[in-house]
Amino acid sequence: MRAGAGLRMVAVAVTVAGMLAGCSSGYDAEDVAYAGDYGSHPALAVVGYPSTGSLGITQQVVWRMADGKADELAALVADKEEKGVPEKTAANWIAAFGKGARGKVTAEFYDEGSLRQEVVLYLHDTGQIKQIQVRATRVDDKDVWRVTMDEPTPEEATTVHPWVPKKPGELGSRTGG
């Protein structure tokens, strides 16, 4: 057997094994979409102690703002709001923070995050700060994390609450004493 033929056989075997492993993996469409999002956006810097759920929803909020996907952002709403409020909120967040969300972002997670968590996003390229609240909820009989979206005016969307520090870590990731 020629050396080239042997190498080809090994390459074919490796390719087939890889294809079979890929076909039988335990990943669903949601996992694949998350991996695609994760690979196509800048890494999110983290301060504080997020839960897996609060980190995941925060990443999705930043990614949807960065991509300008208002419908997908509005779909992340935690509660049923008045008709059109999540959509207006999503449009406001994208208009105000979309550019900053495409750059370096630090997310500071405040207090304990097993059920809900205050998160402050520091958008470094634009110098902006955005506070959001994320929380666990139930959708279609499944426990998921979502974001509160009740800021239908641009003024509400861009208001920085007085307790929010100018730089990540200044309060030790705690909102109260």
mmCIF file with all atom_site columns, N, CA, C and O in Angstrom, residues 127-170:
data_model
loop_
_atom_site.group_PDB
_atom_site.id
_atom_site.type_symbol
_atom_site.label_atom_id
_atom_site.label_alt_id
_atom_site.label_comp_id
_atom_site.label_asym_id
_atom_site.label_entity_id
_atom_site.label_seq_id
_atom_site.pdbx_PDB_ins_code
_atom_site.Cartn_x
_atom_site.Cartn_y
_atom_site.Cartn_z
_atom_site.occupancy
_atom_site.B_iso_or_equiv
_atom_site.pdbx_formal_charge
_atom_site.auth_seq_id
_atom_site.auth_comp_id
_atom_site.auth_asym_id
_atom_site.auth_atom_id
_atom_site.pdbx_PDB_model_num
ATOM 1   N N  . GLY A 1 127 ? -19.062 54.360 27.087 1.00 0.00 ? 127 GLY A N  1
ATOM 2   C CA . GLY A 1 127 ? -19.116 54.935 28.426 1.00 0.00 ? 127 GLY A CA 1
ATOM 3   C C  . GLY A 1 127 ? -20.505 54.901 29.039 1.00 0.00 ? 127 GLY A C  1
ATOM 4   O O  . GLY A 1 127 ? -20.773 55.593 30.020 1.00 0.00 ? 127 GLY A O  1
ATOM 5   N N  . GLN A 1 128 ? -21.393 54.089 28.505 1.00 0.00 ? 128 GLN A N  1
ATOM 6   C CA . GLN A 1 128 ? -22.762 54.028 29.001 1.00 0.00 ? 128 GLN A CA 1
ATOM 7   C C  . GLN A 1 128 ? -22.911 52.972 30.092 1.00 0.00 ? 128 GLN A C  1
ATOM 8   O O  . GLN A 1 128 ? -22.122 52.034 30.173 1.00 0.00 ? 128 GLN A O  1
ATOM 9   N N  . ILE A 1 129 ? -23.972 53.157 30.872 1.00 0.00 ? 129 ILE A N  1
ATOM 10  C CA . ILE A 1 129 ? -24.322 52.211 31.930 1.00 0.00 ? 129 ILE A CA 1
ATOM 11  C C  . ILE A 1 129 ? -25.801 51.882 31.787 1.00 0.00 ? 129 ILE A C  1
ATOM 12  O O  . ILE A 1 129 ? -26.638 52.770 31.609 1.00 0.00 ? 129 ILE A O  1
ATOM 13  N N  . LYS A 1 130 ? -26.145 50.589 31.866 1.00 0.00 ? 130 LYS A N  1
ATOM 14  C CA . LYS A 1 130 ? -27.532 50.142 31.778 1.00 0.00 ? 130 LYS A CA 1
ATOM 15  C C  . LYS A 1 130 ? -27.792 49.121 32.874 1.00 0.00 ? 130 LYS A C  1
ATOM 16  O O  . LYS A 1 130 ? -27.092 48.126 32.977 1.00 0.00 ? 130 LYS A O  1
ATOM 17  N N  . GLN A 1 131 ? -28.802 49.378 33.694 1.00 0.00 ? 131 GLN A N  1
ATOM 18  C CA . GLN A 1 131 ? -29.192 48.453 34.751 1.00 0.00 ? 131 GLN A CA 1
ATOM 19  C C  . GLN A 1 131 ? -30.390 47.661 34.268 1.00 0.00 ? 131 GLN A C  1
ATOM 20  O O  . GLN A 1 131 ? -31.323 48.217 33.683 1.00 0.00 ? 131 GLN A O  1
ATOM 21  N N  . ILE A 1 132 ? -30.348 46.333 34.472 1.00 0.00 ? 132 ILE A N  1
ATOM 22  C CA . ILE A 1 132 ? -31.481 45.471 34.145 1.00 0.00 ? 132 ILE A CA 1
ATOM 23  C C  . ILE A 1 132 ? -31.766 44.559 35.331 1.00 0.00 ? 132 ILE A C  1
ATOM 24  O O  . ILE A 1 132 ? -30.916 44.381 36.195 1.00 0.00 ? 132 ILE A O  1
ATOM 25  N N  . GLN A 1 133 ? -32.959 44.001 35.342 1.00 0.00 ? 133 GLN A N  1
ATOM 26  C CA . GLN A 1 133 ? -33.287 42.990 36.347 1.00 0.00 ? 133 GLN A CA 1
ATOM 27  C C  . GLN A 1 133 ? -33.656 41.707 35.607 1.00 0.00 ? 133 GLN A C  1
ATOM 28  O O  . GLN A 1 133 ? -34.495 41.725 34.696 1.00 0.00 ? 133 GLN A O  1
ATOM 29  N N  . VAL A 1 134 ? -33.000 40.630 35.995 1.00 0.00 ? 134 VAL A N  1
ATOM 30  C CA . VAL A 1 134 ? -33.290 39.325 35.398 1.00 0.00 ? 134 VAL A CA 1
ATOM 31  C C  . VAL A 1 134 ? -33.853 38.425 36.486 1.00 0.00 ? 134 VAL A C  1
ATOM 32  O O  . VAL A 1 134 ? -33.561 38.605 37.663 1.00 0.00 ? 134 VAL A O  1
ATOM 33  N N  . ARG A 1 135 ? -34.688 37.468 36.063 1.00 0.00 ? 135 ARG A N  1
ATOM 34  C CA . ARG A 1 135 ? -35.281 36.591 37.069 1.00 0.00 ? 135 ARG A CA 1
ATOM 35  C C  . ARG A 1 135 ? -35.732 35.278 36.465 1.00 0.00 ? 135 ARG A C  1
ATOM 36  O O  . ARG A 1 135 ? -35.987 35.177 35.277 1.00 0.00 ? 135 ARG A O  1
ATOM 37  N N  . ALA A 1 136 ? -35.822 34.298 37.340 1.00 0.00 ? 136 ALA A N  1
ATOM 38  C CA . ALA A 1 136 ? -36.317 32.992 36.946 1.00 0.00 ? 136 ALA A CA 1
ATOM 39  C C  . ALA A 1 136 ? -37.828 33.052 36.835 1.00 0.00 ? 136 ALA A C  1
ATOM 40  O O  . ALA A 1 136 ? -38.495 33.722 37.622 1.00 0.00 ? 136 ALA A O  1
ATOM 41  N N  . THR A 1 137 ? -38.345 32.354 35.847 1.00 0.00 ? 137 THR A N  1
ATOM 42  C CA . THR A 1 137 ? -39.790 32.293 35.652 1.00 0.00 ? 137 THR A CA 1
ATOM 43  C C  . THR A 1 137 ? -40.126 30.977 34.960 1.00 0.00 ? 137 THR A C  1
ATOM 44  O O  . THR A 1 137 ? -39.235 30.184 34.670 1.00 0.00 ? 137 THR A O  1
ATOM 45  N N  . ARG A 1 138 ? -41.376 30.754 34.728 1.00 0.00 ? 138 ARG A N  1
ATOM 46  C CA . ARG A 1 138 ? -41.811 29.507 34.091 1.00 0.00 ? 138 ARG A CA 1
ATOM 47  C C  . ARG A 1 138 ? -42.476 29.858 32.764 1.00 0.00 ? 138 ARG A C  1
ATOM 48  O O  . ARG A 1 138 ? -43.407 30.645 32.716 1.00 0.00 ? 138 ARG A O  1
ATOM 49  N N  . VAL A 1 139 ? -41.996 29.233 31.680 1.00 0.00 ? 139 VAL A N  1
ATOM 50  C CA . VAL A 1 139 ? -42.563 29.435 30.350 1.00 0.00 ? 139 VAL A CA 1
ATOM 51  C C  . VAL A 1 139 ? -42.774 28.054 29.730 1.00 0.00 ? 139 VAL A C  1
ATOM 52  O O  . VAL A 1 139 ? -41.832 27.263 29.653 1.00 0.00 ? 139 VAL A O  1
ATOM 53  N N  . ASP A 1 140 ? -43.986 27.791 29.301 1.00 0.00 ? 140 ASP A N  1
ATOM 54  C CA . ASP A 1 140 ? -44.316 26.503 28.677 1.00 0.00 ? 140 ASP A CA 1
ATOM 55  C C  . ASP A 1 140 ? -43.847 25.318 29.530 1.00 0.00 ? 140 ASP A C  1
ATOM 56  O O  . ASP A 1 140 ? -43.213 24.393 29.034 1.00 0.00 ? 140 ASP A O  1
ATOM 57  N N  . ASP A 1 141 ? -44.138 25.388 30.830 1.00 0.00 ? 141 ASP A N  1
ATOM 58  C CA . ASP A 1 141 ? -43.778 24.329 31.783 1.00 0.00 ? 141 ASP A CA 1
ATOM 59  C C  . ASP A 1 141 ? -42.281 24.084 31.879 1.00 0.00 ? 141 ASP A C  1
ATOM 60  O O  . ASP A 1 141 ? -41.833 22.971 32.172 1.00 0.00 ? 141 ASP A O  1
ATOM 61  N N  . LYS A 1 142 ? -41.498 25.110 31.623 1.00 0.00 ? 142 LYS A N  1
ATOM 62  C CA . LYS A 1 142 ? -40.041 24.990 31.693 1.00 0.00 ? 142 LYS A CA 1
ATOM 63  C C  . LYS A 1 142 ? -39.497 26.167 32.509 1.00 0.00 ? 142 LYS A C  1
ATOM 64  O O  . LYS A 1 142 ? -39.934 27.303 32.328 1.00 0.00 ? 142 LYS A O  1
ATOM 65  N N  . ASP A 1 143 ? -38.571 25.892 33.427 1.00 0.00 ? 143 ASP A N  1
ATOM 66  C CA . ASP A 1 143 ? -37.938 26.958 34.197 1.00 0.00 ? 143 ASP A CA 1
ATOM 67  C C  . ASP A 1 143 ? -36.910 27.649 33.312 1.00 0.00 ? 143 ASP A C  1
ATOM 68  O O  . ASP A 1 143 ? -36.007 27.003 32.769 1.00 0.00 ? 143 ASP A O  1
ATOM 69  N N  . VAL A 1 144 ? -37.063 28.963 33.163 1.00 0.00 ? 144 VAL A N  1
ATOM 70  C CA . VAL A 1 144 ? -36.167 29.755 32.320 1.00 0.00 ? 144 VAL A CA 1
ATOM 71  C C  . VAL A 1 144 ? -35.865 31.080 33.011 1.00 0.00 ? 144 VAL A C  1
ATOM 72  O O  . VAL A 1 144 ? -36.527 31.469 33.968 1.00 0.00 ? 144 VAL A O  1
ATOM 73  N N  . TRP A 1 145 ? -34.887 31.786 32.519 1.00 0.00 ? 145 TRP A N  1
ATOM 74  C CA . TRP A 1 145 ? -34.566 33.129 32.999 1.00 0.00 ? 145 TRP A CA 1
ATOM 75  C C  . TRP A 1 145 ? -34.997 34.132 31.948 1.00 0.00 ? 145 TRP A C  1
ATOM 76  O O  . TRP A 1 145 ? -34.831 33.905 30.746 1.00 0.00 ? 145 TRP A O  1
ATOM 77  N N  . ARG A 1 146 ? -35.539 35.262 32.410 1.00 0.00 ? 146 ARG A N  1
ATOM 78  C CA . ARG A 1 146 ? -36.008 36.324 31.531 1.00 0.00 ? 146 ARG A CA 1
ATOM 79  C C  . ARG A 1 146 ? -35.627 37.680 32.134 1.00 0.00 ? 146 ARG A C  1
ATOM 80  O O  . ARG A 1 146 ? -35.118 37.767 33.238 1.00 0.00 ? 146 ARG A O  1
ATOM 81  N N  . VAL A 1 147 ? -35.913 38.733 31.396 1.00 0.00 ? 147 VAL A N  1
ATOM 82  C CA . VAL A 1 147 ? -35.544 40.083 31.811 1.00 0.00 ? 147 VAL A CA 1
ATOM 83  C C  . VAL A 1 147 ? -36.804 40.943 31.937 1.00 0.00 ? 147 VAL A C  1
ATOM 84  O O  . VAL A 1 147 ? -37.744 40.797 31.157 1.00 0.00 ? 147 VAL A O  1
ATOM 85  N N  . THR A 1 148 ? -36.834 41.803 32.939 1.00 0.00 ? 148 THR A N  1
ATOM 86  C CA . THR A 1 148 ? -37.930 42.746 33.106 1.00 0.00 ? 148 THR A CA 1
ATOM 87  C C  . THR A 1 148 ? -37.791 43.821 32.034 1.00 0.00 ? 148 THR A C  1
ATOM 88  O O  . THR A 1 148 ? -36.717 44.402 31.862 1.00 0.00 ? 148 THR A O  1
ATOM 89  N N  . MET A 1 149 ? -38.870 44.067 31.303 1.00 0.00 ? 149 MET A N  1
ATOM 90  C CA . MET A 1 149 ? -38.828 45.018 30.189 1.00 0.00 ? 149 MET A CA 1
ATOM 91  C C  . MET A 1 149 ? -40.029 45.960 30.269 1.00 0.00 ? 149 MET A C  1
ATOM 92  O O  . MET A 1 149 ? -41.042 45.748 29.613 1.00 0.00 ? 149 MET A O  1
ATOM 93  N N  . ASP A 1 150 ? -39.911 46.990 31.084 1.00 0.00 ? 150 ASP A N  1
ATOM 94  C CA . ASP A 1 150 ? -40.995 47.955 31.276 1.00 0.00 ? 150 ASP A CA 1
ATOM 95  C C  . ASP A 1 150 ? -40.449 49.372 31.182 1.00 0.00 ? 150 ASP A C  1
ATOM 96  O O  . ASP A 1 150 ? -40.567 50.159 32.114 1.00 0.00 ? 150 ASP A O  1
ATOM 97  N N  . GLU A 1 151 ? -39.809 49.667 30.052 1.00 0.00 ? 151 GLU A N  1
ATOM 98  C CA . GLU A 1 151 ? -39.230 51.000 29.820 1.00 0.00 ? 151 GLU A CA 1
ATOM 99  C C  . GLU A 1 151 ? -39.612 51.474 28.420 1.00 0.00 ? 151 GLU A C  1
ATOM 100 O O  . GLU A 1 151 ? -38.789 51.549 27.519 1.00 0.00 ? 151 GLU A O  1
ATOM 101 N N  . PRO A 1 152 ? -40.915 51.805 28.237 1.00 0.00 ? 152 PRO A N  1
ATOM 102 C CA . PRO A 1 152 ? -41.406 52.118 26.897 1.00 0.00 ? 152 PRO A CA 1
ATOM 103 C C  . PRO A 1 152 ? -41.010 53.499 26.356 1.00 0.00 ? 152 PRO A C  1
ATOM 104 O O  . PRO A 1 152 ? -41.267 53.784 25.191 1.00 0.00 ? 152 PRO A O  1
ATOM 105 N N  . THR A 1 153 ? -40.393 54.340 27.186 1.00 0.00 ? 153 THR A N  1
ATOM 106 C CA . THR A 1 153 ? -39.935 55.635 26.667 1.00 0.00 ? 153 THR A CA 1
ATOM 107 C C  . THR A 1 153 ? -38.406 55.677 26.686 1.00 0.00 ? 153 THR A C  1
ATOM 108 O O  . THR A 1 153 ? -37.774 55.034 27.533 1.00 0.00 ? 153 THR A O  1
ATOM 109 N N  . PRO A 1 154 ? -37.810 56.418 25.774 1.00 0.00 ? 154 PRO A N  1
ATOM 110 C CA . PRO A 1 154 ? -36.346 56.522 25.765 1.00 0.00 ? 154 PRO A CA 1
ATOM 111 C C  . PRO A 1 154 ? -35.777 57.044 27.088 1.00 0.00 ? 154 PRO A C  1
ATOM 112 O O  . PRO A 1 154 ? -34.705 56.612 27.517 1.00 0.00 ? 154 PRO A O  1
ATOM 113 N N  . GLU A 1 155 ? -36.501 57.932 27.745 1.00 0.00 ? 155 GLU A N  1
ATOM 114 C CA . GLU A 1 155 ? -36.031 58.471 29.027 1.00 0.00 ? 155 GLU A CA 1
ATOM 115 C C  . GLU A 1 155 ? -35.948 57.378 30.089 1.00 0.00 ? 155 GLU A C  1
ATOM 116 O O  . GLU A 1 155 ? -34.973 57.309 30.839 1.00 0.00 ? 155 GLU A O  1
ATOM 117 N N  . GLU A 1 156 ? -36.974 56.536 30.156 1.00 0.00 ? 156 GLU A N  1
ATOM 118 C CA . GLU A 1 156 ? -36.958 55.427 31.114 1.00 0.00 ? 156 GLU A CA 1
ATOM 119 C C  . GLU A 1 156 ? -35.830 54.448 30.801 1.00 0.00 ? 156 GLU A C  1
ATOM 120 O O  . GLU A 1 156 ? -35.154 53.952 31.697 1.00 0.00 ? 156 GLU A O  1
ATOM 121 N N  . ALA A 1 157 ? -35.633 54.178 29.528 1.00 0.00 ? 157 ALA A N  1
ATOM 122 C CA . ALA A 1 157 ? -34.632 53.202 29.114 1.00 0.00 ? 157 ALA A CA 1
ATOM 123 C C  . ALA A 1 157 ? -33.209 53.645 29.435 1.00 0.00 ? 157 ALA A C  1
ATOM 124 O O  . ALA A 1 157 ? -32.340 52.812 29.676 1.00 0.00 ? 157 ALA A O  1
ATOM 125 N N  . THR A 1 158 ? -32.971 54.938 29.440 1.00 0.00 ? 158 THR A N  1
ATOM 126 C CA . THR A 1 158 ? -31.601 55.436 29.638 1.00 0.00 ? 158 THR A CA 1
ATOM 127 C C  . THR A 1 158 ? -31.346 56.008 31.023 1.00 0.00 ? 158 THR A C  1
ATOM 128 O O  . THR A 1 158 ? -30.236 56.452 31.307 1.00 0.00 ? 158 THR A O  1
ATOM 129 N N  . THR A 1 159 ? -32.333 55.963 31.900 1.00 0.00 ? 159 THR A N  1
ATOM 130 C CA . THR A 1 159 ? -32.147 56.461 33.264 1.00 0.00 ? 159 THR A CA 1
ATOM 131 C C  . THR A 1 159 ? -31.180 55.552 34.020 1.00 0.00 ? 159 THR A C  1
ATOM 132 O O  . THR A 1 159 ? -31.326 54.328 34.004 1.00 0.00 ? 159 THR A O  1
ATOM 133 N N  . VAL A 1 160 ? -30.201 56.169 34.680 1.00 0.00 ? 160 VAL A N  1
ATOM 134 C CA . VAL A 1 160 ? -29.277 55.421 35.539 1.00 0.00 ? 160 VAL A CA 1
ATOM 135 C C  . VAL A 1 160 ? -29.697 55.695 36.981 1.00 0.00 ? 160 VAL A C  1
ATOM 136 O O  . VAL A 1 160 ? -29.728 56.837 37.421 1.00 0.00 ? 160 VAL A O  1
ATOM 137 N N  . HIS A 1 161 ? -30.043 54.642 37.689 1.00 0.00 ? 161 HIS A N  1
ATOM 138 C CA . HIS A 1 161 ? -30.503 54.790 39.068 1.00 0.00 ? 161 HIS A CA 1
ATOM 139 C C  . HIS A 1 161 ? -29.373 55.320 39.952 1.00 0.00 ? 161 HIS A C  1
ATOM 140 O O  . HIS A 1 161 ? -28.198 54.997 39.736 1.00 0.00 ? 161 HIS A O  1
ATOM 141 N N  . PRO A 1 162 ? -29.714 56.104 40.984 1.00 0.00 ? 162 PRO A N  1
ATOM 142 C CA . PRO A 1 162 ? -28.693 56.737 41.830 1.00 0.00 ? 162 PRO A CA 1
ATOM 143 C C  . PRO A 1 162 ? -27.749 55.748 42.534 1.00 0.00 ? 162 PRO A C  1
ATOM 144 O O  . PRO A 1 162 ? -26.598 56.078 42.790 1.00 0.00 ? 162 PRO A O  1
ATOM 145 N N  . TRP A 1 163 ? -28.210 54.551 42.832 1.00 0.00 ? 163 TRP A N  1
ATOM 146 C CA . TRP A 1 163 ? -27.373 53.586 43.548 1.00 0.00 ? 163 TRP A CA 1
ATOM 147 C C  . TRP A 1 163 ? -26.310 52.945 42.651 1.00 0.00 ? 163 TRP A C  1
ATOM 148 O O  . TRP A 1 163 ? -25.362 52.337 43.149 1.00 0.00 ? 163 TRP A O  1
ATOM 149 N N  . VAL A 1 164 ? -26.452 53.061 41.333 1.00 0.00 ? 164 VAL A N  1
ATOM 150 C CA . VAL A 1 164 ? -25.557 52.375 40.393 1.00 0.00 ? 164 VAL A CA 1
ATOM 151 C C  . VAL A 1 164 ? -24.198 53.075 40.357 1.00 0.00 ? 164 VAL A C  1
ATOM 152 O O  . VAL A 1 164 ? -24.112 54.260 40.047 1.00 0.00 ? 164 VAL A O  1
ATOM 153 N N  . PRO A 1 165 ? -23.127 52.347 40.669 1.00 0.00 ? 165 PRO A N  1
ATOM 154 C CA . PRO A 1 165 ? -21.793 52.953 40.654 1.00 0.00 ? 165 PRO A CA 1
ATOM 155 C C  . PRO A 1 165 ? -21.301 53.229 39.227 1.00 0.00 ? 165 PRO A C  1
ATOM 156 O O  . PRO A 1 165 ? -21.762 52.621 38.268 1.00 0.00 ? 165 PRO A O  1
ATOM 157 N N  . LYS A 1 166 ? -20.379 54.153 39.114 1.00 0.00 ? 166 LYS A N  1
ATOM 158 C CA . LYS A 1 166 ? -19.819 54.539 37.816 1.00 0.00 ? 166 LYS A CA 1
ATOM 159 C C  . LYS A 1 166 ? -18.875 53.485 37.251 1.00 0.00 ? 166 LYS A C  1
ATOM 160 O O  . LYS A 1 166 ? -18.644 53.436 36.049 1.00 0.00 ? 166 LYS A O  1
ATOM 161 N N  . LYS A 1 167 ? -18.299 52.655 38.127 1.00 0.00 ? 167 LYS A N  1
ATOM 162 C CA . LYS A 1 167 ? -17.349 51.631 37.700 1.00 0.00 ? 167 LYS A CA 1
ATOM 163 C C  . LYS A 1 167 ? -17.718 50.293 38.322 1.00 0.00 ? 167 LYS A C  1
ATOM 164 O O  . LYS A 1 167 ? -18.201 50.238 39.454 1.00 0.00 ? 167 LYS A O  1
ATOM 165 N N  . PRO A 1 168 ? -17.476 49.217 37.597 1.00 0.00 ? 168 PRO A N  1
ATOM 166 C CA . PRO A 1 168 ? -17.782 47.892 38.140 1.00 0.00 ? 168 PRO A CA 1
ATOM 167 C C  . PRO A 1 168 ? -17.028 47.616 39.436 1.00 0.00 ? 168 PRO A C  1
ATOM 168 O O  . PRO A 1 168 ? -15.858 47.986 39.580 1.00 0.00 ? 168 PRO A O  1
ATOM 169 N N  . GLY A 1 169 ? -17.707 46.986 40.385 1.00 0.00 ? 169 GLY A N  1
ATOM 170 C CA . GLY A 1 169 ? -17.060 46.542 41.618 1.00 0.00 ? 169 GLY A CA 1
ATOM 171 C C  . GLY A 1 169 ? -17.028 47.553 42.745 1.00 0.00 ? 169 GLY A C  1
ATOM 172 O O  . GLY A 1 169 ? -16.608 47.219 43.855 1.00 0.00 ? 169 GLY A O  1
ATOM 173 N N  . GLU A 1 170 ? -17.464 48.780 42.503 1.00 0.00 ? 170 GLU A N  1
ATOM 174 C CA . GLU A 1 170 ? -17.361 49.818 43.547 1.00 0.00 ? 170 GLU A CA 1
ATOM 175 C C  . GLU A 1 170 ? -18.207 49.522 44.784 1.00 0.00 ? 170 GLU A C  1
ATOM 176 O O  . GLU A 1 170 ? -17.884 49.982 45.856 1.00 0.00 ? 170 GLU A O  1
#
